Short mmCIF file of C-alpha atoms in Angstrom, two decimals:
data_model
loop_
_atom_site.label_atom_id
_atom_site.label_comp_id
_atom_site.label_asym_id
_atom_site.label_seq_id
_atom_site.Cartn_x
_atom_site.Cartn_y
_atom_site.Cartn_z
CA MET A 177 78.98 148.38 118.58
CA ALA A 178 82.15 147.08 116.95
CA GLU A 179 85.01 146.22 119.30
CA GLY A 180 87.92 146.91 117.07
CA LEU A 181 90.90 144.75 116.73
CA ARG A 182 93.92 144.10 118.80
CA PHE A 183 96.92 141.82 118.40
CA GLN A 184 100.33 141.57 120.09
CA GLY A 185 103.59 139.69 119.93
CA PHE A 186 103.65 138.78 116.19
CA SER A 187 107.14 137.92 115.12
CA ASP A 188 108.72 136.64 111.91
CA PRO A 189 112.38 136.05 110.84
CA SER A 190 112.04 138.65 108.10
CA ILE A 191 110.97 141.51 110.30
CA GLU A 192 112.46 143.49 113.16
CA GLY A 193 111.12 142.71 116.68
CA ALA A 194 107.55 141.88 117.63
CA VAL A 195 104.66 143.68 116.09
CA SER A 196 101.61 144.72 118.08
CA LEU A 197 98.77 146.83 116.78
CA SER A 198 95.47 148.20 118.04
CA LEU A 199 92.61 149.31 115.78
CA ALA A 200 89.84 151.53 117.16
CA PRO A 201 86.24 150.56 116.24
CA ASN A 202 85.59 151.61 112.55
CA GLU A 203 89.19 152.37 111.89
CA LEU A 204 91.06 151.58 108.71
CA VAL A 205 94.83 150.70 109.14
CA VAL A 206 97.27 149.73 106.47
CA LEU A 207 100.15 147.69 107.82
CA THR A 208 103.04 147.72 105.37
CA GLY A 209 106.63 146.53 105.35
CA PRO A 210 109.19 144.53 103.36
CA SER A 211 108.08 142.02 100.84
CA GLY A 212 108.25 138.47 102.13
CA SER A 213 106.21 135.83 103.80
CA TRP A 214 105.51 137.80 107.00
CA MET A 215 102.11 139.15 105.74
CA SER A 216 100.84 135.71 104.93
CA ARG A 217 102.08 134.50 108.37
CA LEU A 218 100.50 137.39 110.11
CA ALA A 219 97.07 136.78 108.28
CA TRP A 220 97.39 133.09 109.12
CA ASP A 221 98.00 133.80 112.83
CA LEU A 222 95.27 136.33 112.97
CA ALA A 223 92.90 133.66 111.51
CA GLY A 224 93.84 131.53 114.44
CA LEU A 225 95.60 129.05 112.31
CA GLY A 226 99.20 129.68 113.27
CA ARG A 227 101.36 128.33 116.01
CA SER A 228 100.57 131.00 118.57
CA ARG A 229 97.40 132.94 119.47
CA ILE A 230 98.00 136.57 119.06
CA VAL A 231 94.47 138.03 118.93
CA SER A 232 92.68 138.80 122.18
CA GLY A 233 88.94 138.51 122.00
CA PRO A 234 86.85 137.33 119.09
CA GLY A 235 88.94 136.69 115.86
CA PRO A 236 88.52 138.90 112.74
CA MET A 237 87.26 137.73 109.33
CA VAL A 238 90.40 137.11 107.37
CA LEU A 239 90.76 137.16 103.63
CA THR A 240 94.18 135.78 102.87
CA ARG A 241 96.12 136.58 99.71
CA PRO A 242 94.46 135.39 96.43
CA PRO A 243 93.73 132.89 95.09
CA PHE A 244 90.67 132.70 97.37
CA LEU A 245 88.44 130.99 94.71
CA ASP A 246 88.73 127.80 92.81
CA PRO A 247 89.55 128.60 89.26
CA SER A 248 87.45 125.79 87.74
CA ARG A 249 84.10 126.95 89.15
CA SER A 250 81.67 129.83 88.98
CA ALA A 251 82.71 132.74 91.06
CA LEU A 252 79.08 133.55 92.27
CA ARG A 253 78.46 130.10 93.50
CA GLN A 254 81.64 130.06 95.51
CA ILE A 255 80.83 133.47 96.96
CA GLU A 256 77.48 131.96 98.02
CA ASN A 257 79.20 129.02 99.59
CA ARG A 258 81.55 131.22 101.56
CA LEU A 259 78.75 133.55 102.70
CA MET A 260 76.89 130.45 104.04
CA ALA A 261 80.08 129.35 105.80
CA SER A 262 80.13 132.75 107.48
CA GLY A 263 76.62 132.30 108.79
CA LEU A 264 74.10 133.50 106.09
CA SER A 265 71.25 131.20 105.09
CA ARG A 266 71.30 129.69 101.67
CA ARG A 267 68.49 131.80 100.42
CA ARG A 268 69.87 135.03 101.76
CA ALA A 269 73.47 134.19 100.65
CA ALA A 270 72.28 133.64 96.96
CA SER A 271 70.15 136.75 96.81
CA GLU A 272 72.80 139.04 98.55
CA ALA A 273 75.65 137.72 96.34
CA VAL A 274 73.59 138.23 93.16
CA ARG A 275 72.67 141.76 94.37
CA TRP A 276 76.19 142.77 95.25
CA CYS A 277 77.55 141.60 91.96
CA GLY A 278 74.75 143.45 90.11
CA GLU A 279 75.53 146.65 91.99
CA GLU A 280 79.20 146.29 91.04
CA GLY A 281 78.33 145.67 87.43
CA LEU A 282 79.48 142.03 87.53
CA SER A 283 76.23 140.24 86.81
CA GLY A 284 77.46 138.70 83.51
CA LEU A 285 80.92 137.85 84.77
CA SER A 286 80.21 136.44 88.11
CA HIS A 287 78.54 133.36 86.65
CA ARG A 288 81.78 132.43 84.69
CA SER A 289 84.38 130.15 86.04
CA VAL A 290 86.99 132.08 88.03
CA GLY A 291 89.85 131.05 85.81
CA SER A 292 88.20 132.69 82.84
CA LEU A 293 87.86 136.08 84.43
CA PRO A 294 90.33 138.93 83.82
CA GLU A 295 93.21 139.12 86.34
CA GLY A 296 92.41 140.86 89.50
CA LEU A 297 88.61 140.38 89.17
CA PRO A 298 88.41 137.24 91.48
CA ALA A 299 90.15 139.14 94.28
CA PHE A 300 87.74 141.94 93.73
CA ILE A 301 84.77 139.63 93.85
CA THR A 302 85.99 138.25 97.19
CA LEU A 303 85.35 141.63 98.75
CA ALA A 304 81.65 140.77 98.59
CA LEU A 305 82.40 138.64 101.72
CA PRO A 306 83.23 141.46 104.15
CA ALA A 307 80.86 143.88 102.39
CA LEU A 308 77.91 141.54 103.02
CA MET A 309 78.86 140.06 106.27
CA ALA A 310 79.94 143.29 107.99
CA PRO A 311 81.89 141.56 110.70
CA ALA A 312 83.37 143.53 113.74
CA ALA A 313 86.85 143.20 112.41
CA ILE A 314 88.28 142.34 108.98
CA VAL A 315 91.81 141.62 107.87
CA VAL A 316 92.54 141.61 104.18
CA GLU A 317 95.86 140.46 102.92
CA ASP A 318 97.33 142.21 99.76
CA PRO A 319 93.90 143.01 98.20
CA LEU A 320 94.89 144.93 95.10
CA PRO A 321 97.60 143.02 92.97
CA GLY A 322 96.62 142.40 89.42
CA MET A 323 93.73 144.80 89.46
CA SER A 324 93.33 147.46 86.79
CA ALA A 325 93.57 151.09 88.03
CA GLY A 326 89.81 151.54 87.98
CA LEU A 327 89.10 148.28 89.69
CA ALA A 328 91.74 148.90 92.33
CA GLU A 329 90.25 152.37 93.09
CA ARG A 330 86.80 150.82 93.36
CA ALA A 331 88.23 148.12 95.72
CA VAL A 332 89.82 150.80 97.96
CA GLU A 333 86.48 152.63 98.14
CA ILE A 334 84.78 149.31 99.19
CA LEU A 335 87.47 148.75 101.88
CA ILE A 336 87.03 152.38 103.19
CA GLY A 337 83.21 151.92 103.12
CA LEU A 338 83.63 148.90 105.37
CA THR A 339 84.66 151.10 108.22
CA GLY A 340 80.99 152.05 108.55
CA THR A 341 80.60 148.81 110.42
CA SER A 342 84.02 147.22 110.92
CA SER A 343 87.57 147.81 111.94
CA VAL A 344 89.65 147.06 108.87
CA LEU A 345 93.27 146.05 108.70
CA ILE A 346 94.91 145.84 105.22
CA LEU A 347 98.26 144.07 104.95
CA ALA A 348 99.95 145.49 101.83
CA SER A 349 103.48 145.85 100.55
CA ASP A 350 102.58 148.89 98.60
CA PRO A 351 100.22 151.37 100.54
CA VAL A 352 100.24 154.05 97.97
CA ARG A 353 96.51 153.91 97.13
CA PHE A 354 95.66 154.30 100.86
CA GLU A 355 97.80 157.29 101.57
CA GLY A 356 95.93 160.07 103.15
CA ARG A 357 92.84 157.83 103.51
CA ALA A 358 93.99 155.47 106.23
CA ARG A 359 96.35 155.30 109.12
CA ILE A 360 99.54 153.65 107.73
CA GLU A 361 101.87 151.71 110.02
CA ALA A 362 105.22 150.19 108.81
CA VAL A 363 107.14 147.28 110.18
CA ARG A 364 110.92 147.23 109.55
CA ALA A 365 112.87 144.55 107.86
CA ARG A 366 115.34 142.66 109.93
CA GLY A 367 118.58 144.64 109.52
CA GLY A 368 116.88 147.98 109.54
CA VAL A 369 115.57 148.54 105.91
CA ALA A 370 111.92 149.77 106.17
CA MET B 97 78.42 122.38 112.05
CA SER B 98 79.02 124.16 108.84
CA SER B 99 78.76 122.04 105.73
CA PHE B 100 80.99 124.39 103.69
CA TYR B 101 83.58 121.83 102.73
CA PHE B 102 80.89 119.23 102.06
CA ARG B 103 79.35 121.59 99.54
CA GLU B 104 82.66 122.59 97.98
CA ALA B 105 83.77 118.99 97.65
CA PHE B 106 80.45 117.85 96.31
CA GLU B 107 80.46 120.57 93.58
CA ARG B 108 83.99 119.55 92.57
CA LEU B 109 83.45 115.76 92.69
CA SER B 110 80.14 116.03 90.80
CA SER B 111 81.69 117.79 87.83
CA PRO B 112 81.51 115.87 84.64
CA SER B 113 85.27 115.35 84.49
CA ARG B 114 85.37 113.85 87.89
CA LEU B 115 82.23 111.61 87.42
CA ALA B 116 83.32 110.39 83.87
CA PRO B 117 85.61 107.61 85.08
CA TYR B 118 82.64 105.88 86.73
CA LEU B 119 81.26 105.37 83.20
CA LEU B 120 83.94 102.57 83.09
CA VAL B 121 82.19 100.48 85.67
CA PRO B 122 80.04 98.59 83.23
CA PRO B 123 82.77 97.56 80.67
CA LEU B 124 85.43 96.87 83.46
CA LEU B 125 82.94 94.76 85.32
CA ALA B 126 82.26 92.73 82.18
CA LEU B 127 85.91 92.44 81.47
CA THR B 128 86.88 91.18 84.92
CA VAL B 129 84.14 88.78 85.24
CA THR B 130 84.78 87.43 81.79
CA MET B 131 88.55 87.07 82.53
CA GLN B 132 88.03 85.40 85.91
CA ASN B 133 85.59 82.97 84.23
CA THR B 134 87.85 82.16 81.21
CA VAL B 135 91.52 83.07 81.63
CA PRO B 136 93.44 80.62 83.92
CA ALA B 137 96.30 83.04 84.17
CA MET B 138 94.13 85.29 86.36
CA SER B 139 94.27 82.73 89.07
CA TRP B 140 97.53 83.95 90.25
CA LEU B 141 95.94 87.22 91.16
CA LEU B 142 92.54 86.01 92.61
CA PRO B 143 92.76 82.19 92.78
CA LEU B 144 89.06 81.44 92.98
CA LEU B 145 87.82 78.77 95.27
CA ALA B 146 85.33 76.44 93.81
CA PRO B 147 82.00 77.87 94.66
CA GLN B 148 79.85 75.93 97.14
CA ASN B 149 76.98 76.40 94.80
CA PRO B 150 77.21 77.45 91.13
CA VAL B 151 74.48 79.99 91.39
CA TRP B 152 75.95 81.52 94.49
CA GLY B 153 79.29 81.66 92.71
CA ARG B 154 77.80 83.53 89.71
CA LEU B 155 76.19 86.16 91.94
CA GLY B 156 79.16 86.37 94.29
CA LEU B 157 81.54 86.85 91.26
CA ALA B 158 79.46 89.75 89.92
CA LEU B 159 78.98 91.56 93.24
CA TRP B 160 82.64 91.23 94.36
CA ASN B 161 83.95 92.23 90.89
CA ALA B 162 81.53 95.27 91.12
CA SER B 163 83.04 96.15 94.44
CA LEU B 164 86.62 95.74 93.12
CA VAL B 165 86.00 97.85 90.03
CA ALA B 166 84.21 100.63 91.98
CA ALA B 167 87.03 100.57 94.59
CA LEU B 168 89.63 100.82 91.82
CA LEU B 169 87.90 103.86 90.03
CA SER B 170 87.27 105.44 93.43
CA GLY B 171 90.97 105.11 94.22
CA ILE B 172 91.99 106.58 90.85
CA ILE B 173 89.64 109.50 91.24
CA GLY B 174 90.62 110.06 94.86
CA THR B 175 94.37 110.09 94.20
CA GLY B 176 93.72 112.74 91.58
CA PHE B 177 91.27 114.68 93.59
CA PHE B 178 92.72 114.85 97.10
CA PRO B 179 96.25 116.09 96.29
CA SER B 180 94.88 118.85 93.89
CA THR B 181 92.48 120.02 96.61
CA PHE B 182 94.61 119.80 99.76
CA GLY B 183 97.56 121.35 97.97
CA SER B 184 95.78 124.30 96.30
CA GLY B 185 96.02 127.88 97.38
CA TRP B 186 92.38 128.62 97.35
CA PHE B 187 91.65 125.58 99.53
CA ARG B 188 94.22 126.73 102.12
CA SER B 189 92.72 130.23 102.03
CA CYS B 190 89.34 128.76 102.84
CA LEU B 191 90.76 127.60 106.15
CA ALA B 192 90.56 131.05 107.41
CA LEU B 193 86.69 130.96 107.15
CA PRO B 194 84.76 129.98 110.24
CA ALA B 195 83.88 126.56 108.86
CA GLY B 196 86.06 124.36 111.00
CA ARG B 197 89.57 123.15 110.49
CA SER B 198 89.04 119.36 110.78
CA ALA B 199 85.90 119.54 108.58
CA ALA B 200 88.08 120.64 105.73
CA TYR B 201 89.60 117.09 105.84
CA TRP B 202 86.84 114.81 106.83
CA GLN B 203 83.94 116.41 104.96
CA THR B 204 86.03 116.28 101.70
CA ALA B 205 86.84 112.69 102.21
CA LEU B 206 83.17 111.87 103.20
CA VAL B 207 81.87 113.28 99.97
CA HIS B 208 84.25 111.11 98.01
CA LEU B 209 83.15 108.19 99.82
CA LEU B 210 79.48 108.82 99.41
CA ILE B 211 79.71 109.38 95.74
CA SER B 212 81.75 106.18 95.27
CA ALA B 213 79.12 104.39 97.45
CA CYS B 214 76.26 105.58 95.37
CA VAL B 215 77.99 104.33 92.15
CA LEU B 216 78.53 100.93 93.74
CA ALA B 217 75.12 100.79 95.20
CA LEU B 218 73.56 101.39 91.73
CA THR B 219 75.86 98.76 90.22
CA TRP B 220 74.88 96.30 92.97
CA ALA B 221 71.14 97.09 92.42
CA ALA B 222 71.51 96.29 88.74
CA ILE B 223 73.26 92.95 89.41
CA ILE B 224 70.69 91.92 92.07
CA THR B 225 67.89 92.81 89.64
CA ALA B 226 69.39 90.79 86.89
CA LEU B 227 70.58 87.81 88.87
CA HIS B 228 68.10 86.30 91.32
CA VAL B 229 69.45 86.16 94.87
CA PRO B 230 69.10 82.42 95.89
CA PRO B 231 67.98 81.61 99.30
CA GLY B 232 70.75 81.40 101.85
CA PHE B 233 73.20 83.66 99.88
CA PRO B 234 75.21 85.81 102.35
CA LEU B 235 73.98 89.08 100.71
CA VAL B 236 74.42 91.32 103.81
CA ALA B 237 77.94 89.93 104.39
CA THR B 238 78.83 90.51 100.70
CA LEU B 239 77.59 94.04 100.70
CA ALA B 240 79.31 94.84 103.98
CA GLY B 241 82.48 93.36 102.61
CA GLY B 242 82.16 95.57 99.47
CA LEU B 243 81.61 98.56 101.54
CA ALA B 244 84.62 97.86 103.69
CA LEU B 245 86.67 97.67 100.45
CA LEU B 246 85.34 100.96 99.31
CA LEU B 247 85.78 102.62 102.77
CA TRP B 248 89.36 101.49 102.82
CA THR B 249 90.01 102.94 99.35
CA ALA B 250 88.42 106.24 100.12
CA CYS B 251 90.14 106.76 103.43
CA PHE B 252 93.55 105.63 102.08
CA SER B 253 93.29 107.81 98.97
CA ALA B 254 92.59 110.91 101.21
CA PHE B 255 95.47 109.97 103.49
CA ALA B 256 97.84 109.47 100.61
CA GLY B 257 96.65 112.61 98.90
CA LEU B 258 97.77 114.55 101.99
CA LEU B 259 101.24 113.03 101.92
CA ALA B 260 102.09 113.07 98.22
CA PRO B 261 101.29 114.62 94.82
CA SER B 262 98.82 112.75 92.53
CA TRP B 263 101.34 110.34 90.96
CA GLY B 264 102.84 109.58 94.32
CA ALA B 265 99.45 108.98 95.98
CA GLY B 266 98.40 106.80 93.14
CA MET B 267 101.62 104.69 93.43
CA LEU B 268 101.12 104.38 97.16
CA GLN B 269 97.54 103.26 96.83
CA ALA B 270 98.10 101.04 93.92
CA GLY B 271 101.21 99.33 95.52
CA LEU B 272 99.32 98.65 98.86
CA ALA B 273 96.03 97.54 97.28
CA PHE B 274 97.86 95.19 94.82
CA ALA B 275 99.96 93.78 97.59
CA GLY B 276 96.79 93.20 99.58
CA LEU B 277 95.27 91.27 96.69
CA VAL B 278 98.12 89.06 95.77
CA ALA B 279 99.08 88.27 99.43
CA ALA B 280 95.91 86.32 99.71
CA PRO B 281 96.48 82.67 100.68
CA ALA B 282 96.34 80.41 97.64
CA SER B 283 94.61 77.37 99.23
CA ALA B 284 91.30 76.63 100.89
CA VAL B 285 93.19 75.36 103.87
CA ALA B 286 95.19 78.53 104.36
CA LEU B 287 92.13 80.64 103.81
CA ALA B 288 90.38 78.95 106.63
CA GLN B 289 93.00 79.88 109.03
CA PRO B 290 92.26 82.96 111.09
CA LEU B 291 94.18 86.18 110.47
CA SER B 292 97.40 86.43 112.37
CA ILE B 293 98.73 89.61 113.98
CA GLY B 294 101.38 89.83 111.10
CA ASP B 295 98.54 89.87 108.60
CA LEU B 296 97.04 92.97 109.96
CA ALA B 297 99.79 95.14 108.58
CA MET B 298 98.52 94.43 105.12
CA PRO B 299 94.97 95.04 104.02
CA PRO B 300 93.36 91.64 103.72
CA LEU B 301 91.74 92.52 100.29
CA GLY B 302 92.48 89.37 98.39
CA ARG B 303 91.49 87.03 101.31
CA MET B 304 88.15 88.76 101.75
CA VAL B 305 87.36 88.91 98.03
CA ILE B 306 88.32 85.25 97.41
CA ARG B 307 86.33 83.95 100.28
CA GLY B 308 83.36 86.25 99.40
CA MET B 309 83.34 85.06 95.88
CA ALA B 310 83.09 81.49 97.16
CA GLY B 311 80.12 82.49 99.29
CA TRP B 312 82.17 82.02 102.48
CA PRO B 313 82.13 85.69 103.97
CA ASP B 314 85.03 86.62 106.05
CA TRP B 315 83.81 89.01 108.86
CA VAL B 316 87.22 89.28 110.42
CA ALA B 317 88.85 90.47 107.22
CA ALA B 318 86.01 93.03 106.78
CA ALA B 319 86.45 94.21 110.31
CA VAL B 320 90.27 94.61 109.70
CA LEU B 321 89.56 96.71 106.62
CA PHE B 322 87.19 98.86 108.64
CA GLY B 323 89.77 99.26 111.42
CA GLN B 324 92.49 100.21 108.87
CA ALA B 325 90.20 102.69 107.21
CA LEU B 326 89.49 104.25 110.62
CA PHE B 327 93.17 104.38 111.29
CA PHE B 328 93.79 106.10 107.99
CA ALA B 329 91.00 108.48 108.50
CA VAL B 330 92.20 109.45 112.02
CA ALA B 331 95.87 109.62 111.02
CA GLY B 332 95.02 111.79 108.06
CA LEU B 333 92.96 114.13 110.17
CA LEU B 334 95.79 114.58 112.71
CA ILE B 335 98.34 115.11 109.92
CA PHE B 336 96.06 117.63 108.33
CA ARG B 337 95.61 119.60 111.52
CA LEU B 338 99.37 119.50 112.17
CA SER B 339 100.18 120.75 108.65
CA VAL B 340 97.77 123.67 109.09
CA ARG B 341 99.24 124.48 112.37
CA LEU B 342 102.93 124.15 111.50
CA ALA B 343 103.26 124.81 107.83
CA GLY B 344 100.77 127.73 107.64
CA ARG B 345 100.60 128.85 104.10
CA ARG B 346 103.70 127.04 102.96
CA TYR B 347 101.37 125.30 100.47
CA SER B 348 100.48 128.60 98.84
CA PRO B 349 101.24 128.89 95.11
#
């Protein structure tokens, strides 16, 4: 049974006060707010890399803002490496990554170097990680920029589908694609502008 | 222990563009050996002692020049590779994976060292096959000294790559290595003196190479190089961890 995600006491110079949030198991929450570095800083802290520990309990899988893949190498090979880093065996990582890319219609593209892929596609391909690992909690920072409308819609469907096994926190400056499909929480900019 | 960063670094460093500079080992080796045999002006950089034995001198010259050339190319590749890796957004993003924070630094540096060591080992093997090793030649000391040279270069290029962009890291490495080479004592009497505390601040590259070429291995200089390499490895690791903790994604593009 998934445990959800809870963090408290996150603060940043660009936002008002301290942010605390609790996600129920299998819940999708979009945390939105002013543009700025606060999202990156929050993702960094949630990954346990920041100055203070804000997550109680096991940390979530965190996909920080793209670029997540080296532009000079094959996307598929890098996804395999990252799946292995997250606990899958080499054989299983390879077969699962190939299967996922095939199901998403990316078989031909995934072998190409990331730098040669259309904009937005590398970020889309990284969604293979939470989709295949199904961790208890996932944080994805700004997952949709650069994607075409069709690709962004498919990415949103994948993120919503993750709630079958995980609690999902999306950090996004523009939550419009999630309206009516997720709980949306807003942080306020310092000075009172939302 | 996850080997994620080891695989990532190996894939990047084994790409043709990163390996291509090692093709320069044979011509550079031929050039340096020829120059040291024939051009008197080289003596200001590496003033050769008279070999105790002409056959020893020939083998020592080839092995030590191979070590110098491999270390030079390793340094050039390293100072291009480490800044572009540690400073890139995708690499910083990977730190959020459950693959260890320190491993991002030491596994990346280890791969660079291992690939350089493979190139050097192959070059040594070719030399030893071509030139018979005479009885009594200090082969183990020579190979250990060459490895110390390479270890120092790899550890320092990773350390410099953390502190500066490629050109800056290259300047740092070239400056310190060049100073270490030319700071070697110019006479046999001075070379016979033990290293002083003041000498420890500078890598004793020239001293070790000159004595090695003369078939007169300097274990103390090799140990100092190992020690300095260890210092740069540990200092680099600490700075890397600190930069992750304090700077966060300040490196992001």
